[in-house]
Structures are given as structure tokens and as C-alpha cells.
Amino acid sequence: MTNRLWIYDTTLRDGAQCEGLCLSLEDKLRIARQLDSLGIPFIEGGWPGANPKDVQFFWRLKEQPLTQAEVVAFCSTRRPGTTAANDEMLQAILSAGTRWVTLFGKSWDLHVIEGLKTTLEENLAMIRDTIEYLRSQGRRVIYDAEHWFDGYKQNRDYAIKTLEAAADAGAEWLVLCDTNGGTLPHEVSQVVREVLEALGTHREKSLQLGVHTHNDSGVAVANALAAVREGVTMVQGTINGYGERCGNANLCSLIPNFQLKLGYDCIQDEQLVKLTQVSRSVSEIVNLAPDDHAPFVGLSAFAHKGGIHVSAVEKNPLTYEHLEPEKIGNRRRIVISDQAGLSNVLAKARTFGIELDRKNPACRQILEKLKDLESQGYQFEGAEASFELLMREALEQRPPWFEIKGFQVHCDKVGEDCTALATVKLSVNGTNILEAAEGNGPVSALDAALRKALVNFYPAIAHFYLTDYKVRILDSGAGTCAKTRVLLESSNRQQRWTTVGVSTNILDASCQAVVEGLEYGLLLENQEAIALVCRVH
């Protein structure tokens, strides 16, 4: 393809250097398969020889290969004063059995002299010798010019010599790395132009350039875009921008920008619609909360909150959206908050399958109730399940699954052990029930007691489980007497929903959120019962 752009993912190596991120072997395999399904052509698997886990990773992929992606082993040039054939680290690279190897070498004379403690000529020999050896063993080589932009600024002539050494030895791609993340887009553009001019004769031999950018100046994505506009044909980055310090260029932003806005061919359209799902799946695997405000794939990327915005988007999404969210697997969301107008309520109702007439008095009632509750500290833009329950109650479509009469929680701490006992009193279909259960904390015990009391009436509750629990202090000046807001996320393994509770008593707030979480789960499980209630009213 004449406009082909090669995406190179380094989530499993450079991304794994992100603070707070730790990948098991199984994690790496799961992510690799996600990237493969997304259509990423190059996946950097790690540095075999430097990390035993990476050795196992490559072995496992030999047993169960990916469907289309090239898995790439990563390593450095040979050590000073040796030969590539005698370098044990390179033997481990060959044992990984990958067709492609990415080799990094020094571009900055500062690193050669002070880091490697060797001469500039020996560094060039290390680059040539290592690439020639890998080529003699049947490997294809991508050369990462580490600290390229810093080295080029300090000693242009020497930096160019390192690229020429790699090209002469047989590297097929020369990747310009902004390792410290300090270069700005206009500098990237200028340097790439000058490099292409300096490597003119080599370019005639099908040598291609790549770019690897870091986000320390907040412009990793912009730098990669600038490089591609100047003629670079490979872009290295990570899913969700994971990486050391401030991270790497975020492929979840780069791929749609390249493909949908600049017209480059990165992945197939049917793969592009998986982008949001892959982004969120990877965040789950690495156990880092997804960035709701991330461009393109974030939960809030196509969220509309202001009443004027919602009204306009309902008429024509182009008024406040730069592209169709469905193209990258995301969706439009109408946010309900104290800034909402009737347009928000009507639009949100439609997402719940409820058609409302603007003239229906319930619309104004819902809006007034919403603003009143948010003034008390409730937050519905992060608790859409609670808002749907509020809306259905106003419309007399909220089934009376059960009614809480009261609860008590008792905590015991003996030595290092702390346990809780909760007692709940509730009514189901006119039957009063008193039940108790233990837990490792008060919320756990309260949740267990409610489930124990209800599961015989509603067996589906056994499949509901808590996935997240957040507490926010609303008036910190009140100290330990402050009002608290609890956001609780639940799941039935197919769907997730979030409910909210607010009170000066954290257990009361938690109970509200837990109860509504159970109610909403039952609503999802009993759509026929909901439809019957709607027909009655």
C-alpha cells in the first residue's frame, strides 16, 4: 500500500517500565493476543536474556503463535571490547527464534564516553558488528537510535555516522528515538527532514525511518505526527501511552489520527472498531484504572454535559464531535448533572430505552429532583444506574423489589484481627425478614447480610459482585463529621453499573449504594417484569 504506515507496539517492554505496572507471563500473553486481534503488525515482546519471564514469553508464542503480528525481540549492541558472536546476550536473542530483532545503540556521544566508557569509533564498530552478526544468522533488524534527537543536537556529524553504520550493516529500519522526551514538534520536523537528506543514497536501497517518542514534554503524539508528515513510515508507541516516567506515544490516539484524519493505512477498519475495547481490556490486565478523559477511547471522550451541547448533538453530532465514536468502538454519552437541561433528560432516557415527551410533567420532576440531589452531594454523571432508577421511580416504572427497614453493624477488633457483623431488617412482597452475616469489614458484612436475605427470592443476586468502591469526602472542613459520597460499581459478568449514596454516615451512604446496586442488577435481569410495570402505568 502506497500510504502504508507500520505500527510497532512496545507495551510489553517499554510500557512495562511504567511505574505501578507489573506484568505476569500470562498478562503479557493476553495483551499480545489483544494487540494481534487489533491488527498491530509489530509487537515487541521483551528482552530475552535480560529477563527470564521474557524468555518464557517467546517460548510460549512458539507453541501457540499469533495470527498475523510479527513478534520482535529487543536487545542492545554487543559490549565494548568483545565480538557479537561471543556475546551471551545475543545468543539469548537468537534462541527466542523471532524473525525480527530490534537492536538499540548509542547516538549521543555523551552516552558513549560517559555511559559505555568507550570510544566513538568502538561504538560505531559495536553497531556494525552486532547488526552484521544478526543478519548472518538470518534475522531482519530494526535499529533504534537511542537518544537520537539529543545526540543530533549535540554532535550532528557523529549522530549521522551511527545511522550510516547501522544502514551499511543491513538494518532495514532506522528508528529515531526521543528517549528523554524533551524534543518539540517543530524540532522533530526539521531533524527528520535533515536526516532524510543526509541518508539520500541509503534511502535508494529501501531503507526506511521510524520514530519512537516519549511524553515528558506532553507532546509524544504530536512529535510522532510531525515525524510521519515528514516521511517516517514506522511509529513506535504503547497502548494507553504506558511507559517510563511520563509514558510513551499513545497508540490509541495515534492510530485514529493517522487513519481517520491523515489517510494512512495502519489497520483494517473492522479492527479499528476494536480500539476502545482493547484499550480498556489492557488497562484491566495491567490493573491500572482507565483514563476516562483519554482522547478517542476514554469513557468521557464523547460525553456531553451542558444542556446546549446535548440539544445540538441530538440534532447533529458534528456540532460537538470531531468524528463518529463508533468508528473506534466508543459511544456517545449524555451526562446527567446539575448543569443538565430537559434535553439531557430526554436524551438520557432514550439510552435507557425510555421515550419521553418533553411535555410530560415527569420530565420537569426528574430534572428538579436531579438538581436537588446533586446540591446535596449526589453525583449522577458517574452513577448512571442510580439515575435510571430515579427516572423510573418518577415514571412509576421502578419495581418494589424490596424495602429496607433498618440495619445494624457491629465491629470487633482483637489483636490484628478485625471482623464485622451486620444485621438487616427488610420486607419482600409484604414479608418481613431479619438476617445477619459476617464480613471482613462493615460494608462487606452489610452486603453479605442483604444478599443472604434476598437470594432465596431473587437467585440472580448470587451472580452479582462488587468491582469497585470509591469514597469521596464532600466537605473536608468538617473533618471526621464530613458528608461522604460512595460510588459503587457492580457487575453480573456481562454488564457493569454504578450506583451512588450520600450521607454524613459512611455506612449509610454505602448501604444506599449497595441497595441500589442490587436493585439495578435485578432490573437488568428482569426486563419482562419492567415492561409489565410500564404497561400498567
Coordinates of C-alpha atoms in Angstrom, one line a residue:
M1 CA 0.0 0.0 0.0
T2 CA 1.4 3.4 -1.0
N3 CA 0.2 5.1 2.1
R4 CA 1.1 2.2 4.5
L5 CA 2.2 3.2 8.0
W6 CA 3.7 0.5 10.2
I7 CA 2.6 0.5 13.8
Y8 CA 5.1 -1.0 16.3
D9 CA 3.8 -1.7 19.8
T10 CA 6.2 -1.8 22.7
T11 CA 3.6 -2.1 25.5
L12 CA 5.2 -5.4 26.7
R13 CA 8.7 -3.9 27.0
D14 CA 8.8 -0.1 27.2
G15 CA 5.2 0.1 28.5
A16 CA 6.1 -2.4 31.3
Q17 CA 8.6 0.1 32.6
C18 CA 5.7 2.3 33.7
E19 CA 5.7 3.0 37.5
G20 CA 3.0 0.9 39.2
L21 CA 2.7 -1.5 36.3
C22 CA 3.8 -5.2 36.7
L23 CA 3.1 -7.9 34.1
S24 CA 3.0 -11.6 34.7
L25 CA 3.8 -14.0 31.9
E26 CA 0.1 -14.7 31.4
D27 CA -0.6 -10.9 31.4
K28 CA 1.9 -10.5 28.6
L29 CA 0.4 -13.3 26.6
R30 CA -3.1 -11.9 26.9
I31 CA -2.0 -8.4 25.9
A32 CA -0.1 -9.8 22.9
R33 CA -3.2 -11.6 21.7
Q34 CA -5.3 -8.4 22.1
L35 CA -2.7 -6.5 20.0
D36 CA -2.7 -9.3 17.4
S37 CA -6.5 -9.1 17.1
L38 CA -6.2 -5.3 16.7
G39 CA -4.0 -5.8 13.6
I40 CA -0.8 -4.4 15.0
P41 CA 2.0 -5.6 12.6
F42 CA 4.9 -5.5 15.1
I43 CA 4.7 -6.4 18.8
E44 CA 7.9 -6.0 20.8
G45 CA 7.8 -8.9 23.3
G46 CA 10.7 -8.0 25.6
W47 CA 14.4 -8.6 26.1
P48 CA 15.2 -12.3 26.3
G49 CA 18.4 -12.9 28.2
A50 CA 17.9 -9.9 30.4
N51 CA 14.6 -11.2 31.9
P52 CA 13.7 -14.9 32.4
K53 CA 10.0 -14.0 32.0
D54 CA 10.6 -12.7 28.5
V55 CA 12.4 -16.0 27.6
Q56 CA 9.3 -17.9 28.6
F57 CA 7.1 -15.5 26.7
F58 CA 8.8 -16.2 23.4
W59 CA 8.8 -19.9 24.1
R60 CA 5.1 -19.9 24.7
L61 CA 4.4 -18.0 21.5
K62 CA 6.3 -20.6 19.6
E63 CA 3.9 -23.2 20.9
Q64 CA 0.8 -21.0 20.1
P65 CA 1.8 -18.4 17.5
L66 CA -0.1 -15.2 16.9
T67 CA -2.3 -15.0 13.8
Q68 CA -0.7 -12.1 12.0
A69 CA 1.7 -10.0 14.1
E70 CA 5.5 -10.2 14.0
V71 CA 6.8 -10.7 17.5
V72 CA 10.1 -8.8 17.9
A73 CA 12.9 -9.5 20.4
F74 CA 14.7 -6.5 21.8
C75 CA 18.4 -6.1 22.8
S76 CA 21.4 -3.8 22.8
T77 CA 24.5 -3.8 20.7
R78 CA 27.4 -6.0 21.9
R79 CA 29.6 -4.9 24.8
P80 CA 32.7 -2.9 24.1
G81 CA 35.9 -4.9 23.5
T82 CA 34.1 -8.1 22.5
T83 CA 32.6 -9.6 19.4
A84 CA 29.0 -10.1 18.7
A85 CA 29.4 -13.8 18.1
N86 CA 30.8 -14.2 21.6
D87 CA 28.2 -12.1 23.4
E88 CA 25.9 -14.3 25.5
M89 CA 23.1 -11.8 25.5
L90 CA 22.9 -12.1 21.7
Q91 CA 22.7 -15.9 21.9
A92 CA 19.6 -15.5 24.0
I93 CA 18.1 -13.2 21.4
L94 CA 18.7 -15.8 18.7
S95 CA 17.2 -18.5 20.9
A96 CA 14.0 -16.5 21.0
G97 CA 13.5 -17.5 17.4
T98 CA 11.9 -14.3 16.1
R99 CA 12.3 -13.3 12.5
W100 CA 12.8 -9.6 13.5
V101 CA 15.1 -8.2 16.2
T102 CA 15.1 -4.6 17.4
L103 CA 18.6 -3.5 18.4
F104 CA 19.3 -0.3 20.2
G105 CA 22.6 1.6 20.1
K106 CA 24.0 4.9 21.2
S107 CA 23.6 8.0 19.1
W108 CA 24.7 10.6 21.7
D109 CA 28.5 10.9 22.2
L110 CA 27.9 11.8 25.9
H111 CA 26.4 8.3 26.4
V112 CA 29.2 6.6 24.5
I113 CA 32.0 8.3 26.5
E114 CA 30.4 8.6 30.0
G115 CA 27.9 5.7 29.9
L116 CA 29.7 3.0 27.9
K117 CA 33.2 4.3 28.8
T118 CA 34.4 3.6 25.3
T119 CA 35.5 5.5 22.2
L120 CA 33.3 6.9 19.5
E121 CA 34.9 4.6 16.9
E122 CA 34.3 1.5 19.1
N123 CA 30.6 2.4 19.4
L124 CA 30.3 2.5 15.6
A125 CA 32.0 -0.9 15.4
M126 CA 29.6 -2.2 18.0
I127 CA 26.6 -1.1 15.9
R128 CA 28.1 -2.6 12.7
D129 CA 29.3 -5.9 14.2
T130 CA 26.1 -6.6 16.0
I131 CA 23.8 -6.0 13.0
E132 CA 26.1 -7.9 10.7
Y133 CA 26.1 -10.9 13.1
L134 CA 22.3 -10.9 13.4
R135 CA 21.9 -10.6 9.7
S136 CA 24.3 -13.6 9.2
Q137 CA 22.0 -15.6 11.5
G138 CA 19.0 -14.9 9.2
R139 CA 17.5 -12.1 11.3
R140 CA 16.0 -8.9 10.0
V141 CA 16.9 -5.8 12.0
I142 CA 15.2 -2.7 13.2
Y143 CA 17.8 -0.3 14.6
D144 CA 16.6 2.0 17.5
A145 CA 18.9 5.0 17.6
E146 CA 18.7 5.7 21.3
H147 CA 18.7 9.4 22.5
W148 CA 18.8 10.3 18.8
F149 CA 17.5 13.8 19.0
D150 CA 19.6 14.8 21.9
G151 CA 22.7 13.3 20.3
Y152 CA 21.9 15.0 17.0
K153 CA 21.6 18.4 18.7
Q154 CA 25.0 18.0 20.4
N155 CA 27.1 16.3 17.7
R156 CA 25.2 16.2 14.4
D157 CA 28.0 14.6 12.4
Y158 CA 28.6 11.7 14.8
A159 CA 24.9 11.0 15.2
I160 CA 24.6 10.7 11.4
K161 CA 27.6 8.3 11.4
T162 CA 25.8 6.0 13.8
L163 CA 22.8 5.7 11.4
E164 CA 25.1 5.2 8.5
A165 CA 26.9 2.4 10.3
A166 CA 23.5 0.7 11.0
A167 CA 22.4 1.1 7.4
D168 CA 25.6 -0.2 5.9
A169 CA 25.4 -3.3 8.2
G170 CA 22.0 -4.2 7.0
A171 CA 19.4 -2.6 9.2
E172 CA 16.1 -2.2 7.3
W173 CA 14.6 0.5 9.6
L174 CA 16.3 3.3 11.4
V175 CA 14.2 4.5 14.3
L176 CA 14.8 8.0 15.7
C177 CA 14.2 7.9 19.4
D178 CA 13.4 10.9 21.6
T179 CA 14.4 8.9 24.7
N180 CA 14.3 11.7 27.2
G181 CA 11.1 13.2 25.7
G182 CA 12.4 16.7 25.5
T183 CA 12.1 17.5 21.8
L184 CA 9.3 19.6 20.4
P185 CA 7.3 19.0 17.2
H186 CA 9.0 21.7 15.1
E187 CA 12.4 20.3 16.0
V188 CA 11.3 16.8 15.1
S189 CA 10.1 18.0 11.7
Q190 CA 13.4 19.8 11.0
V191 CA 15.6 16.9 12.2
V192 CA 13.7 14.3 10.2
R193 CA 14.0 16.4 7.0
E194 CA 17.7 16.8 7.6
V195 CA 18.2 13.0 8.3
L196 CA 16.3 12.1 5.1
E197 CA 18.6 14.4 3.1
A198 CA 21.8 13.1 4.8
L199 CA 20.8 9.5 4.1
G200 CA 19.8 10.1 0.5
T201 CA 22.0 7.3 -1.0
H202 CA 20.9 4.8 1.6
R203 CA 17.2 5.6 1.1
E204 CA 17.6 4.4 -2.5
K205 CA 18.2 0.9 -1.0
S206 CA 14.7 0.8 0.5
L207 CA 15.9 1.9 3.9
Q208 CA 13.1 3.4 6.0
L209 CA 12.8 5.6 9.0
G210 CA 10.8 5.1 12.2
V211 CA 10.2 7.3 15.3
H212 CA 9.9 6.5 19.0
T213 CA 8.7 9.4 21.2
H214 CA 8.3 9.8 24.9
N215 CA 5.8 12.2 26.6
D216 CA 8.0 14.1 29.1
S217 CA 7.1 17.4 27.4
G218 CA 3.5 16.3 26.8
V219 CA 4.0 16.2 23.0
A220 CA 4.8 12.5 22.3
V221 CA 1.7 12.1 20.0
A222 CA 2.4 15.5 18.3
N223 CA 6.0 14.5 17.7
A224 CA 5.1 11.2 16.1
L225 CA 2.5 13.0 13.9
A226 CA 5.2 15.5 12.9
A227 CA 7.7 12.8 12.0
V228 CA 5.2 10.9 9.8
R229 CA 4.3 14.1 8.0
E230 CA 8.0 14.4 7.1
G231 CA 8.3 10.9 5.7
V232 CA 8.7 8.4 8.6
T233 CA 7.0 5.1 7.9
M234 CA 7.1 3.3 11.3
V235 CA 5.7 4.6 14.5
Q236 CA 6.5 3.0 17.9
G237 CA 4.3 3.5 20.9
T238 CA 2.2 1.8 23.6
I239 CA -1.4 1.2 24.3
N240 CA -2.8 3.9 26.6
G241 CA 0.6 5.6 26.5
Y242 CA 2.1 3.4 29.2
G243 CA 5.8 3.8 29.7
E244 CA 8.7 5.1 31.8
R245 CA 8.3 8.4 33.6
C246 CA 5.5 10.3 31.7
G247 CA 5.0 7.4 29.2
N248 CA 5.3 6.8 25.5
A249 CA 3.4 8.0 22.5
N250 CA -0.2 6.7 22.9
L251 CA -1.2 4.4 20.1
C252 CA -4.9 4.8 21.0
S253 CA -4.5 8.4 19.9
L254 CA -2.1 7.9 17.1
I255 CA -3.8 5.2 15.1
P256 CA -7.2 7.0 14.7
N257 CA -5.4 10.3 13.9
F258 CA -3.3 8.6 11.2
Q259 CA -6.1 6.5 9.8
L260 CA -9.2 8.7 10.0
K261 CA -7.7 12.1 9.7
L262 CA -4.5 11.8 7.7
G263 CA -5.5 9.0 5.4
Y264 CA -2.7 6.5 6.3
D265 CA -3.3 2.7 6.3
C266 CA -2.5 1.4 9.7
I267 CA -5.0 -1.4 10.5
Q268 CA -8.2 -2.6 8.9
D269 CA -11.5 -0.7 9.5
E270 CA -13.0 -3.7 11.2
Q271 CA -10.0 -3.8 13.5
L272 CA -10.2 -0.1 14.2
V273 CA -13.6 -0.5 15.8
K274 CA -11.9 -2.8 18.4
L275 CA -9.6 0.1 19.6
T276 CA -11.7 1.2 22.6
Q277 CA -12.2 -2.4 23.8
V278 CA -8.5 -3.2 23.5
S279 CA -7.6 0.0 25.4
R280 CA -9.9 -0.9 28.3
S281 CA -9.0 -4.6 28.2
V282 CA -5.3 -3.8 28.5
S283 CA -6.0 -1.4 31.4
E284 CA -7.8 -4.2 33.2
I285 CA -5.0 -6.7 32.6
V286 CA -2.3 -4.3 33.9
N287 CA -4.6 -3.3 36.8
L288 CA -4.4 0.4 36.2
A289 CA -7.6 2.5 36.2
P290 CA -8.5 3.6 32.6
D291 CA -8.2 7.3 31.9
D292 CA -11.9 8.3 31.4
H293 CA -10.7 11.5 29.7
A294 CA -8.3 9.9 27.2
P295 CA -8.9 11.1 23.6
F296 CA -10.8 8.7 21.4
V297 CA -11.1 5.8 23.8
G298 CA -12.0 7.4 27.1
L299 CA -15.4 7.0 28.7
S300 CA -15.8 10.8 28.5
A301 CA -14.3 11.2 25.0
F302 CA -17.8 11.6 23.5
A303 CA -19.7 12.7 26.7
H304 CA -21.9 15.7 26.6
K305 CA -22.9 17.5 29.8
G306 CA -24.1 21.1 29.0
G307 CA -27.7 21.4 28.0
I308 CA -26.9 23.4 24.9
H309 CA -24.3 20.9 23.8
V310 CA -26.8 18.0 24.3
S311 CA -29.5 19.8 22.4
A312 CA -27.2 20.4 19.5
V313 CA -25.7 16.9 19.4
E314 CA -29.2 15.5 19.3
K315 CA -29.8 17.4 16.1
N316 CA -26.4 16.8 14.5
P317 CA -23.5 15.1 16.3
L318 CA -21.0 17.1 14.2
T319 CA -21.8 20.2 16.2
Y320 CA -19.7 18.9 19.2
E321 CA -17.9 15.8 18.0
H322 CA -14.8 15.6 15.8
L323 CA -15.6 12.1 14.5
E324 CA -18.1 9.3 14.9
P325 CA -17.3 7.4 18.1
E326 CA -18.5 4.1 16.6
K327 CA -15.5 4.2 14.2
I328 CA -13.2 3.5 17.1
G329 CA -15.6 1.4 19.1
N330 CA -16.6 4.1 21.5
R331 CA -20.1 5.6 22.1
R332 CA -21.8 8.9 22.7
R333 CA -22.8 9.5 26.3
I334 CA -25.3 12.1 27.6
V335 CA -24.1 13.1 31.1
I336 CA -26.6 13.9 33.8
S337 CA -25.6 16.6 36.3
D338 CA -26.7 19.9 37.9
Q339 CA -25.9 21.5 34.6
A340 CA -28.4 19.4 32.8
G341 CA -31.4 20.7 31.0
L342 CA -34.5 18.9 29.6
S343 CA -32.5 17.9 26.5
N344 CA -30.2 15.9 28.7
V345 CA -33.0 14.1 30.5
L346 CA -34.8 13.3 27.2
A347 CA -31.6 12.1 25.6
K348 CA -30.6 10.0 28.6
A349 CA -34.0 8.4 28.8
R350 CA -33.6 7.2 25.2
T351 CA -30.3 5.5 26.1
F352 CA -32.3 3.6 28.8
G353 CA -35.0 2.6 26.2
I354 CA -37.5 5.2 27.6
E355 CA -39.2 7.5 25.2
L356 CA -40.3 10.7 27.0
D357 CA -42.4 13.6 25.7
R358 CA -41.0 17.0 26.6
K359 CA -44.5 18.0 27.8
N360 CA -44.7 15.1 30.2
P361 CA -44.7 16.7 33.8
A362 CA -42.4 13.8 34.9
C363 CA -39.6 15.4 32.8
R364 CA -39.6 18.5 34.9
Q365 CA -40.0 16.5 38.1
I366 CA -36.9 14.3 37.2
L367 CA -34.9 17.4 36.4
E368 CA -35.8 19.2 39.7
K369 CA -35.1 16.0 41.7
L370 CA -31.7 15.6 39.9
K371 CA -30.6 19.2 40.7
D372 CA -31.9 18.9 44.3
L373 CA -29.9 15.6 44.9
E374 CA -26.8 17.0 43.3
S375 CA -26.9 20.0 45.5
Q376 CA -26.8 17.5 48.4
G377 CA -23.7 15.9 47.1
Y378 CA -25.0 13.1 44.8
Q379 CA -23.2 12.7 41.5
F380 CA -25.1 11.0 38.7
E381 CA -22.7 11.5 35.8
G382 CA -20.6 8.8 37.5
A383 CA -23.6 6.8 38.7
E384 CA -25.9 6.2 35.7
A385 CA -27.6 3.2 37.2
S386 CA -28.8 5.3 40.2
F387 CA -30.1 7.9 37.7
E388 CA -32.1 5.4 35.8
L389 CA -33.7 4.2 39.0
L390 CA -34.5 7.8 39.9
M391 CA -36.1 8.3 36.4
R392 CA -38.1 5.1 36.6
E393 CA -39.4 6.0 40.0
A394 CA -40.7 9.3 38.7
L395 CA -42.4 7.4 35.9
E396 CA -43.7 4.8 38.3
Q397 CA -41.7 2.1 36.5
R398 CA -39.5 1.1 39.4
P399 CA -40.5 -2.3 40.7
P400 CA -40.7 -2.6 44.5
W401 CA -38.2 -5.5 44.7
F402 CA -37.7 -5.0 48.5
E403 CA -37.7 -2.3 51.2
I404 CA -35.0 -1.7 53.8
K405 CA -36.5 -1.3 57.3
G406 CA -33.2 -0.8 59.1
F407 CA -29.7 -2.2 59.7
Q408 CA -27.1 -2.5 62.4
V409 CA -23.3 -3.1 62.1
H410 CA -21.0 -4.2 64.9
C411 CA -17.2 -4.3 64.5
D412 CA -14.8 -6.3 66.7
K413 CA -11.0 -5.8 66.7
V414 CA -9.0 -8.3 68.7
G415 CA -5.2 -8.0 68.2
E416 CA -4.5 -7.9 64.5
D417 CA -7.9 -9.3 63.5
C418 CA -10.9 -7.2 62.7
T419 CA -14.3 -8.6 61.9
A420 CA -17.8 -7.2 61.4
L421 CA -21.3 -8.4 61.9
A422 CA -24.3 -6.8 60.1
T423 CA -28.0 -7.3 60.8
V424 CA -30.6 -6.2 58.3
K425 CA -34.3 -5.9 58.5
L426 CA -36.2 -5.7 55.2
S427 CA -39.5 -6.5 53.6
V428 CA -40.1 -8.5 50.4
N429 CA -43.6 -8.7 49.0
G430 CA -45.0 -7.9 52.4
T431 CA -42.9 -10.5 54.2
N432 CA -40.5 -9.1 56.9
I433 CA -37.1 -10.7 57.1
L434 CA -34.4 -10.4 59.7
E435 CA -30.9 -11.6 58.6
A436 CA -27.3 -11.4 59.8
A437 CA -23.9 -12.1 58.2
E438 CA -20.2 -11.6 58.9
G439 CA -17.6 -9.9 56.8
N440 CA -14.0 -8.7 57.0
G441 CA -15.4 -5.1 57.2
P442 CA -18.7 -3.3 57.8
V443 CA -19.6 -2.8 54.1
S444 CA -18.7 -6.5 53.4
A445 CA -20.9 -7.7 56.2
L446 CA -23.7 -5.4 55.2
D447 CA -23.6 -6.6 51.6
A448 CA -23.4 -10.2 52.7
A449 CA -26.5 -9.8 55.0
L450 CA -28.5 -8.2 52.2
R451 CA -27.6 -10.9 49.8
K452 CA -28.4 -13.7 52.3
A453 CA -31.8 -12.2 53.0
L454 CA -32.7 -11.7 49.3
V455 CA -31.1 -14.6 47.4
N456 CA -34.0 -17.0 48.0
F457 CA -36.4 -14.5 46.5
Y458 CA -34.1 -13.4 43.7
P459 CA -31.5 -16.1 42.9
A460 CA -29.8 -13.9 40.3
I461 CA -28.3 -11.9 43.1
A462 CA -25.8 -14.8 43.7
H463 CA -24.1 -13.7 40.4
F464 CA -23.7 -10.0 41.3
Y465 CA -20.4 -8.9 42.6
L466 CA -18.6 -5.7 43.6
T467 CA -15.9 -4.5 41.1
D468 CA -15.1 -1.0 42.6
Y469 CA -15.8 1.1 45.7
K470 CA -14.9 4.7 46.0
V471 CA -15.4 7.2 48.8
R472 CA -15.2 11.0 48.4
I473 CA -15.2 13.5 51.3
L474 CA -17.5 16.3 50.2
D475 CA -16.8 19.0 52.9
S476 CA -13.3 18.4 54.1
G477 CA -13.5 21.3 56.5
A478 CA -15.9 19.3 58.7
G479 CA -13.2 16.7 59.5
T480 CA -14.4 13.3 60.5
C481 CA -18.0 14.7 60.6
A482 CA -17.9 15.4 56.9
K483 CA -20.5 14.3 54.4
T484 CA -19.3 11.4 52.2
R485 CA -20.2 10.2 48.8
V486 CA -19.9 6.5 47.9
L487 CA -19.7 5.3 44.3
L488 CA -20.1 1.6 44.0
E489 CA -19.6 -0.4 40.8
S490 CA -21.2 -3.8 40.4
S491 CA -21.2 -6.5 37.7
N492 CA -23.1 -9.6 36.6
R493 CA -20.1 -10.7 34.4
Q494 CA -21.9 -9.3 31.3
Q495 CA -22.5 -5.7 32.3
R496 CA -21.3 -3.2 34.8
W497 CA -23.3 -0.5 36.6
T498 CA -22.5 2.2 39.1
T499 CA -24.7 3.5 42.0
V500 CA -24.3 6.3 44.5
G501 CA -25.0 7.0 48.1
V502 CA -24.5 10.2 50.2
S503 CA -24.6 10.7 53.9
T504 CA -22.7 12.0 56.9
N505 CA -22.5 8.4 58.0
I506 CA -20.3 6.4 55.6
L507 CA -22.2 3.1 56.3
D508 CA -25.5 4.8 55.4
A509 CA -24.0 6.1 52.2
S510 CA -22.6 2.6 51.5
C511 CA -25.9 1.0 52.2
Q512 CA -27.7 3.3 49.8
A513 CA -25.2 2.4 47.0
V514 CA -25.3 -1.3 47.8
V515 CA -29.1 -1.5 47.8
E516 CA -29.4 0.4 44.5
G517 CA -26.7 -1.8 43.0
L518 CA -28.8 -4.9 43.9
E519 CA -32.0 -3.2 42.6
Y520 CA -30.4 -2.2 39.3
G521 CA -28.9 -5.7 38.8
L522 CA -32.4 -7.1 39.3
L523 CA -33.8 -4.6 36.8
L524 CA -31.3 -5.9 34.2
E525 CA -32.2 -9.5 34.9
N526 CA -36.0 -8.9 34.8
Q527 CA -36.7 -6.8 31.7
E528 CA -40.0 -8.5 31.2
A529 CA -41.2 -7.5 34.7
I530 CA -40.2 -3.9 33.9
A531 CA -42.1 -4.0 30.7
L532 CA -45.2 -5.2 32.6
V533 CA -44.9 -2.4 35.1
C534 CA -44.6 0.1 32.3
R535 CA -47.8 -1.2 30.7
V536 CA -49.7 -1.0 33.9
H537 CA -48.8 2.7 34.3

